[in-house]
Amino acid sequence: EYSPFNDASNKSVKYQPGIETRIRAGADRLVGQSRLSLGATFSTFGNDELRGGGFAGGSEVSPGHRFLFDASLLAPMGRGTVSIYAWDFFRAASNSGDSTSLGNRENIFTAGVSGTFPIGEKMALEPVIEGRVWSPETGSGYLVGAGTGLRIDLSPALTFVPALRVDFGHLETPAGASGSLTGWGLTALLRYGL
């Protein structure tokens, strides 16, 4: 339990999230020179409780069940490797304490291709292309992105990976508004392995 904020009349608001239960199953095997991985995850939550402020007697919300299915295929290509992957996330609608649907069911599907290609003894290029489709109960959206990283082995235990990514897409809100999405990201990862 914690206090996310105080309302205007300065009465303390308390939020108690429900306990999450998660079950995951997966399979992983070699197919020729490639590796195929499949997975499925189910998660459910106890009711979230909100008390205090203007919530007389409190309010409960059942967040809804979640299902995640994922698959990937890692295969050699020339001197490098290519990974083809996809995942689908489905969230059932939440319910209020009186079992009224809150109307926020959604599905997110993502698929992409990434690779690792050596360009020297201690460097490798790591490109990625990815697409995502968002399908809520009302509204819709998509996002397409591409980028690349440069993995540099500084020592047998230390790796540095600067990366650049660009994304663009479109969003339709439940209220009927729409707009374009654009963005970019620049990251630098320093990894030390024992």
CSV table of N, CA and C in Angstrom, one decimal, residues 17-147:
chain,number,residue,atom,x,y,z
A,17,PRO,N,-2.2,-2.2,-4.7
A,17,PRO,CA,-2.3,-3.1,-5.9
A,17,PRO,C,-2.5,-4.5,-5.5
A,18,GLY,N,-3.2,-5.2,-6.4
A,18,GLY,CA,-3.5,-6.6,-6.2
A,18,GLY,C,-2.2,-7.5,-6.5
A,19,ILE,N,-2.2,-8.7,-5.9
A,19,ILE,CA,-1.1,-9.6,-6.1
A,19,ILE,C,-1.2,-10.2,-7.5
A,20,GLU,N,0.0,-10.3,-8.2
A,20,GLU,CA,0.0,-10.9,-9.5
A,20,GLU,C,0.4,-12.4,-9.4
A,21,THR,N,-0.3,-13.2,-10.2
A,21,THR,CA,0.0,-14.6,-10.4
A,21,THR,C,0.4,-14.8,-11.9
A,22,ARG,N,1.5,-15.4,-12.1
A,22,ARG,CA,2.0,-15.6,-13.5
A,22,ARG,C,2.4,-17.0,-13.8
A,23,ILE,N,1.9,-17.6,-14.9
A,23,ILE,CA,2.3,-18.9,-15.3
A,23,ILE,C,2.9,-18.8,-16.7
A,24,ARG,N,4.1,-19.4,-16.9
A,24,ARG,CA,4.7,-19.4,-18.2
A,24,ARG,C,5.1,-20.7,-18.7
A,25,ALA,N,4.9,-21.0,-19.9
A,25,ALA,CA,5.4,-22.3,-20.5
A,25,ALA,C,6.2,-21.9,-21.8
A,26,GLY,N,7.2,-22.7,-22.1
A,26,GLY,CA,8.0,-22.4,-23.3
A,26,GLY,C,8.6,-23.7,-23.8
A,27,ALA,N,9.1,-23.6,-25.1
A,27,ALA,CA,9.8,-24.7,-25.7
A,27,ALA,C,10.9,-24.1,-26.5
A,28,ASP,N,12.0,-24.8,-26.6
A,28,ASP,CA,13.2,-24.3,-27.3
A,28,ASP,C,13.9,-25.5,-27.9
A,29,ARG,N,14.2,-25.4,-29.2
A,29,ARG,CA,14.9,-26.6,-29.8
A,29,ARG,C,15.6,-26.2,-31.0
A,30,LEU,N,16.6,-27.0,-31.4
A,30,LEU,CA,17.3,-26.8,-32.6
A,30,LEU,C,16.5,-27.3,-33.8
A,31,VAL,N,16.5,-26.5,-34.9
A,31,VAL,CA,15.9,-26.9,-36.1
A,31,VAL,C,16.9,-26.7,-37.2
A,32,GLY,N,17.6,-27.8,-37.6
A,32,GLY,CA,18.7,-27.7,-38.5
A,32,GLY,C,19.8,-26.9,-37.8
A,33,GLN,N,20.3,-25.8,-38.4
A,33,GLN,CA,21.3,-24.9,-37.8
A,33,GLN,C,20.7,-23.8,-37.0
A,34,SER,N,19.3,-23.7,-37.0
A,34,SER,CA,18.6,-22.6,-36.3
A,34,SER,C,18.1,-23.0,-35.0
A,35,ARG,N,17.7,-22.0,-34.2
A,35,ARG,CA,17.1,-22.3,-32.9
A,35,ARG,C,15.7,-21.7,-32.9
A,36,LEU,N,14.7,-22.5,-32.6
A,36,LEU,CA,13.3,-22.0,-32.5
A,36,LEU,C,12.9,-22.0,-31.1
A,37,SER,N,12.3,-20.8,-30.6
A,37,SER,CA,11.8,-20.7,-29.3
A,37,SER,C,10.3,-20.2,-29.3
A,38,LEU,N,9.5,-20.9,-28.5
A,38,LEU,CA,8.1,-20.6,-28.4
A,38,LEU,C,7.7,-20.4,-26.9
A,39,GLY,N,6.8,-19.4,-26.6
A,39,GLY,CA,6.5,-19.2,-25.3
A,39,GLY,C,5.0,-18.7,-25.1
A,40,ALA,N,4.4,-19.0,-24.0
A,40,ALA,CA,3.1,-18.5,-23.7
A,40,ALA,C,3.1,-18.1,-22.2
A,41,THR,N,2.5,-17.0,-21.9
A,41,THR,CA,2.4,-16.5,-20.5
A,41,THR,C,1.0,-16.1,-20.2
A,42,PHE,N,0.5,-16.5,-19.0
A,42,PHE,CA,-0.8,-16.1,-18.5
A,42,PHE,C,-0.6,-15.4,-17.2
A,43,SER,N,-1.2,-14.2,-17.0
A,43,SER,CA,-1.0,-13.5,-15.7
A,43,SER,C,-2.4,-13.0,-15.3
A,44,THR,N,-2.6,-13.0,-14.0
A,44,THR,CA,-3.9,-12.5,-13.5
A,44,THR,C,-3.5,-11.7,-12.2
A,45,PHE,N,-4.4,-10.8,-11.8
A,45,PHE,CA,-4.1,-10.0,-10.7
A,45,PHE,C,-5.3,-10.0,-9.7
A,46,GLY,N,-5.0,-9.8,-8.4
A,46,GLY,CA,-6.0,-9.6,-7.4
A,46,GLY,C,-6.6,-8.2,-7.6
A,47,ASN,N,-7.7,-7.9,-7.0
A,47,ASN,CA,-8.3,-6.5,-7.2
A,47,ASN,C,-7.4,-5.4,-6.6
A,48,ASP,N,-7.2,-4.3,-7.4
A,48,ASP,CA,-6.6,-3.1,-6.9
A,48,ASP,C,-7.6,-2.4,-6.0
A,49,GLU,N,-7.2,-1.8,-4.9
A,49,GLU,CA,-8.0,-1.0,-4.0
A,49,GLU,C,-7.6,0.4,-3.9
A,50,LEU,N,-8.5,1.4,-4.0
A,50,LEU,CA,-8.2,2.8,-3.9
A,50,LEU,C,-9.1,3.3,-2.8
A,51,ARG,N,-8.5,3.9,-1.7
A,51,ARG,CA,-9.3,4.4,-0.6
A,51,ARG,C,-8.9,5.8,-0.2
A,52,GLY,N,-9.8,6.5,0.4
A,52,GLY,CA,-9.5,7.9,0.9
A,52,GLY,C,-9.9,8.9,-0.2
A,53,GLY,N,-9.7,10.2,0.1
A,53,GLY,CA,-10.0,11.3,-0.8
A,53,GLY,C,-11.5,11.3,-1.0
A,54,GLY,N,-12.0,11.3,-2.3
A,54,GLY,CA,-13.4,11.3,-2.6
A,54,GLY,C,-14.0,9.9,-2.8
A,55,PHE,N,-13.2,8.9,-2.4
A,55,PHE,CA,-13.7,7.5,-2.6
A,55,PHE,C,-14.3,7.0,-1.3
A,56,ALA,N,-15.6,7.3,-1.1
A,56,ALA,CA,-16.3,6.9,0.1
A,56,ALA,C,-16.3,5.4,0.2
A,57,GLY,N,-15.7,4.8,1.2
A,57,GLY,CA,-15.8,3.4,1.4
A,57,GLY,C,-14.8,2.6,0.5
A,58,GLY,N,-14.1,3.4,-0.4
A,58,GLY,CA,-13.1,2.7,-1.2
A,58,GLY,C,-13.7,2.3,-2.6
A,59,SER,N,-12.8,2.0,-3.5
A,59,SER,CA,-13.1,1.5,-4.8
A,59,SER,C,-12.2,0.4,-5.2
A,60,GLU,N,-12.8,-0.6,-5.8
A,60,GLU,CA,-12.0,-1.8,-6.3
A,60,GLU,C,-12.0,-1.9,-7.8
A,61,VAL,N,-10.9,-2.3,-8.4
A,61,VAL,CA,-10.8,-2.6,-9.8
A,61,VAL,C,-10.1,-3.9,-10.0
A,62,SER,N,-10.7,-4.8,-10.8
A,62,SER,CA,-10.1,-6.0,-11.3
A,62,SER,C,-9.4,-5.7,-12.6
A,63,PRO,N,-8.1,-5.8,-12.6
A,63,PRO,CA,-7.3,-5.3,-13.8
A,63,PRO,C,-7.5,-6.1,-15.1
A,64,GLY,N,-8.0,-7.4,-15.0
A,64,GLY,CA,-8.2,-8.2,-16.2
A,64,GLY,C,-7.1,-9.1,-16.4
A,65,HIS,N,-7.3,-10.3,-17.0
A,65,HIS,CA,-6.3,-11.3,-17.3
A,65,HIS,C,-5.5,-10.8,-18.5
A,66,ARG,N,-4.2,-11.3,-18.5
A,66,ARG,CA,-3.3,-10.9,-19.6
A,66,ARG,C,-2.7,-12.2,-20.2
A,67,PHE,N,-2.6,-12.2,-21.5
A,67,PHE,CA,-2.0,-13.4,-22.3
A,67,PHE,C,-0.9,-12.9,-23.2
A,68,LEU,N,0.3,-13.5,-23.1
A,68,LEU,CA,1.4,-13.1,-24.0
A,68,LEU,C,1.9,-14.4,-24.7
A,69,PHE,N,1.9,-14.3,-26.0
A,69,PHE,CA,2.5,-15.4,-26.9
A,69,PHE,C,3.7,-14.9,-27.6
A,70,ASP,N,4.8,-15.6,-27.6
A,70,ASP,CA,6.0,-15.1,-28.3
A,70,ASP,C,6.7,-16.3,-29.1
A,71,ALA,N,7.3,-15.9,-30.2
A,71,ALA,CA,8.1,-16.9,-31.0
A,71,ALA,C,9.3,-16.2,-31.6
A,72,SER,N,10.4,-16.9,-31.7
A,72,SER,CA,11.6,-16.4,-32.3
A,72,SER,C,12.3,-17.5,-33.0
A,73,LEU,N,13.0,-17.2,-34.1
A,73,LEU,CA,13.9,-18.1,-34.8
A,73,LEU,C,15.2,-17.4,-35.0
A,74,LEU,N,16.3,-18.0,-34.5
A,74,LEU,CA,17.6,-17.5,-34.6
A,74,LEU,C,18.4,-18.4,-35.6
A,75,ALA,N,18.9,-17.8,-36.7
A,75,ALA,CA,19.5,-18.6,-37.8
A,75,ALA,C,20.8,-17.9,-38.2
A,76,PRO,N,21.8,-18.8,-38.6
A,76,PRO,CA,23.0,-18.2,-39.2
A,76,PRO,C,22.8,-17.6,-40.5
A,77,MET,N,23.5,-16.5,-40.8
A,77,MET,CA,23.4,-15.9,-42.2
A,77,MET,C,24.8,-15.4,-42.5
A,78,GLY,N,25.5,-16.1,-43.4
A,78,GLY,CA,26.9,-15.7,-43.7
A,78,GLY,C,27.8,-15.8,-42.5
A,79,ARG,N,28.5,-14.8,-42.1
A,79,ARG,CA,29.3,-14.8,-40.9
A,79,ARG,C,28.6,-14.4,-39.7
A,80,GLY,N,27.3,-14.0,-39.8
A,80,GLY,CA,26.5,-13.4,-38.7
A,80,GLY,C,25.3,-14.3,-38.4
A,81,THR,N,24.4,-13.7,-37.7
A,81,THR,CA,23.1,-14.4,-37.3
A,81,THR,C,21.9,-13.4,-37.5
A,82,VAL,N,20.8,-14.0,-37.8
A,82,VAL,CA,19.5,-13.2,-38.0
A,82,VAL,C,18.5,-13.8,-37.1
A,83,SER,N,17.7,-12.9,-36.4
A,83,SER,CA,16.6,-13.3,-35.5
A,83,SER,C,15.3,-12.8,-36.1
A,84,ILE,N,14.4,-13.6,-36.3
A,84,ILE,CA,13.0,-13.2,-36.7
A,84,ILE,C,12.1,-13.5,-35.4
A,85,TYR,N,11.4,-12.5,-35.0
A,85,TYR,CA,10.6,-12.7,-33.8
A,85,TYR,C,9.2,-12.0,-33.9
A,86,ALA,N,8.3,-12.5,-33.1
A,86,ALA,CA,7.0,-11.9,-33.0
A,86,ALA,C,6.4,-12.2,-31.6
A,87,TRP,N,5.6,-11.3,-31.1
A,87,TRP,CA,4.9,-11.5,-29.9
A,87,TRP,C,3.5,-10.8,-30.0
A,88,ASP,N,2.6,-11.4,-29.2
A,88,ASP,CA,1.2,-10.9,-29.2
A,88,ASP,C,0.8,-10.8,-27.7
A,89,PHE,N,0.3,-9.6,-27.3
A,89,PHE,CA,-0.1,-9.4,-26.0
A,89,PHE,C,-1.6,-9.0,-26.0
A,90,PHE,N,-2.4,-9.8,-25.2
A,90,PHE,CA,-3.8,-9.5,-25.1
A,90,PHE,C,-4.2,-9.2,-23.7
A,91,ARG,N,-4.9,-8.1,-23.4
A,91,ARG,CA,-5.3,-7.8,-22.1
A,91,ARG,C,-6.9,-7.7,-22.1
A,92,ALA,N,-7.5,-8.6,-21.2
A,92,ALA,CA,-9.0,-8.6,-21.1
A,92,ALA,C,-9.4,-7.3,-20.4
A,93,ALA,N,-10.6,-6.9,-20.6
A,93,ALA,CA,-11.2,-5.7,-20.0
A,93,ALA,C,-11.2,-5.7,-18.5
A,94,SER,N,-10.8,-4.6,-17.9
A,94,SER,CA,-10.9,-4.5,-16.4
A,94,SER,C,-12.4,-4.4,-16.0
A,95,ASN,N,-12.6,-4.7,-14.7
A,95,ASN,CA,-14.0,-4.6,-14.2
A,95,ASN,C,-13.9,-3.8,-12.9
A,96,SER,N,-14.9,-3.0,-12.6
A,96,SER,CA,-15.0,-2.3,-11.3
A,96,SER,C,-15.5,-3.2,-10.3
A,97,GLY,N,-15.6,-2.8,-9.1
A,97,GLY,CA,-16.1,-3.6,-7.9
A,97,GLY,C,-17.5,-4.2,-8.1
A,98,ASP,N,-18.3,-3.6,-8.9
A,98,ASP,CA,-19.7,-4.1,-9.2
A,98,ASP,C,-19.7,-4.9,-10.5
A,99,SER,N,-18.5,-5.3,-11.0
A,99,SER,CA,-18.4,-6.2,-12.2
A,99,SER,C,-18.7,-5.5,-13.5
A,100,THR,N,-18.8,-4.1,-13.4
A,100,THR,CA,-19.1,-3.4,-14.7
A,100,THR,C,-17.8,-3.3,-15.5
A,101,SER,N,-17.9,-3.6,-16.8
A,101,SER,CA,-16.7,-3.5,-17.6
A,101,SER,C,-16.2,-2.1,-17.7
A,102,LEU,N,-14.9,-1.9,-17.6
A,102,LEU,CA,-14.4,-0.5,-17.8
A,102,LEU,C,-14.0,-0.2,-19.2
A,103,GLY,N,-14.2,-1.2,-20.1
A,103,GLY,CA,-14.0,-1.0,-21.5
A,103,GLY,C,-12.6,-0.7,-22.0
A,104,ASN,N,-11.6,-1.4,-21.5
A,104,ASN,CA,-10.2,-1.1,-21.8
A,104,ASN,C,-9.4,-2.3,-22.3
A,105,ARG,N,-10.2,-3.2,-23.0
A,105,ARG,CA,-9.5,-4.4,-23.6
A,105,ARG,C,-8.6,-3.9,-24.7
A,106,GLU,N,-7.4,-4.6,-24.8
A,106,GLU,CA,-6.5,-4.2,-25.9
A,106,GLU,C,-5.7,-5.4,-26.4
A,107,ASN,N,-5.1,-5.3,-27.6
A,107,ASN,CA,-4.2,-6.3,-28.1
A,107,ASN,C,-3.1,-5.5,-28.8
A,108,ILE,N,-1.9,-6.0,-28.6
A,108,ILE,CA,-0.7,-5.4,-29.2
A,108,ILE,C,0.1,-6.5,-29.9
A,109,PHE,N,0.3,-6.4,-31.2
A,109,PHE,CA,1.1,-7.4,-31.9
A,109,PHE,C,2.4,-6.7,-32.4
A,110,THR,N,3.5,-7.4,-32.2
A,110,THR,CA,4.8,-6.9,-32.7
A,110,THR,C,5.6,-8.0,-33.4
A,111,ALA,N,6.2,-7.6,-34.5
A,111,ALA,CA,7.1,-8.5,-35.2
A,111,ALA,C,8.3,-7.7,-35.7
A,112,GLY,N,9.4,-8.4,-35.8
A,112,GLY,CA,10.6,-7.8,-36.3
A,112,GLY,C,11.7,-8.7,-36.7
A,113,VAL,N,12.8,-8.1,-37.2
A,113,VAL,CA,14.0,-8.8,-37.7
A,113,VAL,C,15.2,-8.1,-37.1
A,114,SER,N,16.1,-8.8,-36.5
A,114,SER,CA,17.3,-8.2,-36.0
A,114,SER,C,18.5,-9.1,-36.5
A,115,GLY,N,19.7,-8.5,-36.4
A,115,GLY,CA,20.8,-9.3,-36.8
A,115,GLY,C,22.1,-8.9,-36.1
A,116,THR,N,23.1,-9.7,-36.2
A,116,THR,CA,24.4,-9.4,-35.7
A,116,THR,C,25.4,-9.8,-36.8
A,117,PHE,N,26.2,-8.9,-37.4
A,117,PHE,CA,27.1,-9.1,-38.5
A,117,PHE,C,28.5,-8.6,-38.1
A,118,PRO,N,29.5,-9.4,-38.0
A,118,PRO,CA,30.8,-9.0,-37.7
A,118,PRO,C,31.4,-8.1,-38.9
A,119,ILE,N,32.0,-7.0,-38.5
A,119,ILE,CA,32.6,-6.1,-39.5
A,119,ILE,C,34.1,-5.9,-39.1
A,120,GLY,N,34.6,-6.7,-38.3
A,120,GLY,CA,36.0,-6.6,-37.9
A,120,GLY,C,36.2,-7.7,-36.8
A,121,GLU,N,37.4,-7.7,-36.3
A,121,GLU,CA,37.7,-8.7,-35.3
A,121,GLU,C,37.0,-8.5,-34.0
A,122,LYS,N,36.8,-7.2,-33.7
A,122,LYS,CA,36.2,-6.8,-32.4
A,122,LYS,C,35.0,-5.9,-32.5
A,123,MET,N,34.4,-5.9,-33.7
A,123,MET,CA,33.2,-5.1,-33.9
A,123,MET,C,32.1,-5.9,-34.7
A,124,ALA,N,30.8,-5.5,-34.4
A,124,ALA,CA,29.7,-6.1,-35.1
A,124,ALA,C,28.6,-5.1,-35.3
A,125,LEU,N,28.0,-5.1,-36.5
A,125,LEU,CA,26.8,-4.3,-36.7
A,125,LEU,C,25.5,-5.0,-36.3
A,126,GLU,N,24.6,-4.4,-35.6
A,126,GLU,CA,23.4,-5.0,-35.1
A,126,GLU,C,22.2,-4.2,-35.5
A,127,PRO,N,21.7,-4.4,-36.8
A,127,PRO,CA,20.5,-3.7,-37.3
A,127,PRO,C,19.2,-4.4,-36.8
A,128,VAL,N,18.1,-3.6,-36.8
A,128,VAL,CA,16.8,-4.1,-36.4
A,128,VAL,C,15.7,-3.3,-37.1
A,129,ILE,N,14.7,-4.0,-37.5
A,129,ILE,CA,13.5,-3.5,-38.1
A,129,ILE,C,12.3,-4.1,-37.4
A,130,GLU,N,11.4,-3.2,-36.9
A,130,GLU,CA,10.3,-3.7,-36.1
A,130,GLU,C,9.0,-3.0,-36.4
A,131,GLY,N,7.9,-3.7,-36.4
A,131,GLY,CA,6.5,-3.1,-36.6
A,131,GLY,C,5.6,-3.5,-35.4
A,132,ARG,N,4.7,-2.6,-35.0
A,132,ARG,CA,3.8,-2.9,-33.9
A,132,ARG,C,2.4,-2.4,-34.3
A,133,VAL,N,1.4,-3.1,-34.0
A,133,VAL,CA,0.0,-2.8,-34.2
A,133,VAL,C,-0.7,-2.8,-32.9
A,134,TRP,N,-1.4,-1.7,-32.5
A,134,TRP,CA,-2.1,-1.6,-31.3
A,134,TRP,C,-3.6,-1.6,-31.6
A,135,SER,N,-4.4,-2.5,-31.0
A,135,SER,CA,-5.8,-2.6,-31.3
A,135,SER,C,-6.6,-2.6,-29.9
A,136,PRO,N,-6.9,-1.4,-29.4
A,136,PRO,CA,-7.7,-1.3,-28.2
A,136,PRO,C,-9.2,-1.5,-28.5
A,137,GLU,N,-10.0,-1.5,-27.5
A,137,GLU,CA,-11.4,-1.7,-27.7
A,137,GLU,C,-12.0,-0.6,-28.6
A,138,THR,N,-11.5,0.6,-28.5
A,138,THR,CA,-11.8,1.7,-29.5
A,138,THR,C,-10.5,2.4,-29.8
A,139,GLY,N,-10.4,2.8,-31.0
A,139,GLY,CA,-9.2,3.5,-31.5
A,139,GLY,C,-8.2,2.4,-32.1
A,140,SER,N,-7.1,2.9,-32.5
A,140,SER,CA,-6.1,2.0,-33.2
A,140,SER,C,-4.7,2.7,-33.3
A,141,GLY,N,-3.7,2.0,-33.6
A,141,GLY,CA,-2.4,2.6,-33.8
A,141,GLY,C,-1.4,1.7,-34.4
A,142,TYR,N,-0.4,2.2,-35.0
A,142,TYR,CA,0.7,1.4,-35.5
A,142,TYR,C,2.0,2.2,-35.3
A,143,LEU,N,3.1,1.4,-35.2
A,143,LEU,CA,4.5,2.0,-35.1
A,143,LEU,C,5.4,1.2,-35.8
A,144,VAL,N,6.3,1.8,-36.6
A,144,VAL,CA,7.3,1.1,-37.4
A,144,VAL,C,8.6,1.8,-37.1
A,145,GLY,N,9.6,0.9,-36.8
A,145,GLY,CA,10.9,1.5,-36.4
A,145,GLY,C,12.1,0.7,-37.0
A,146,ALA,N,13.2,1.4,-37.1
A,146,ALA,CA,14.4,0.8,-37.7
A,146,ALA,C,15.6,1.4,-37.0
A,147,GLY,N,16.6,0.7,-36.8
A,147,GLY,CA,17.8,1.2,-36.2
A,147,GLY,C,19.0,0.3,-36.3
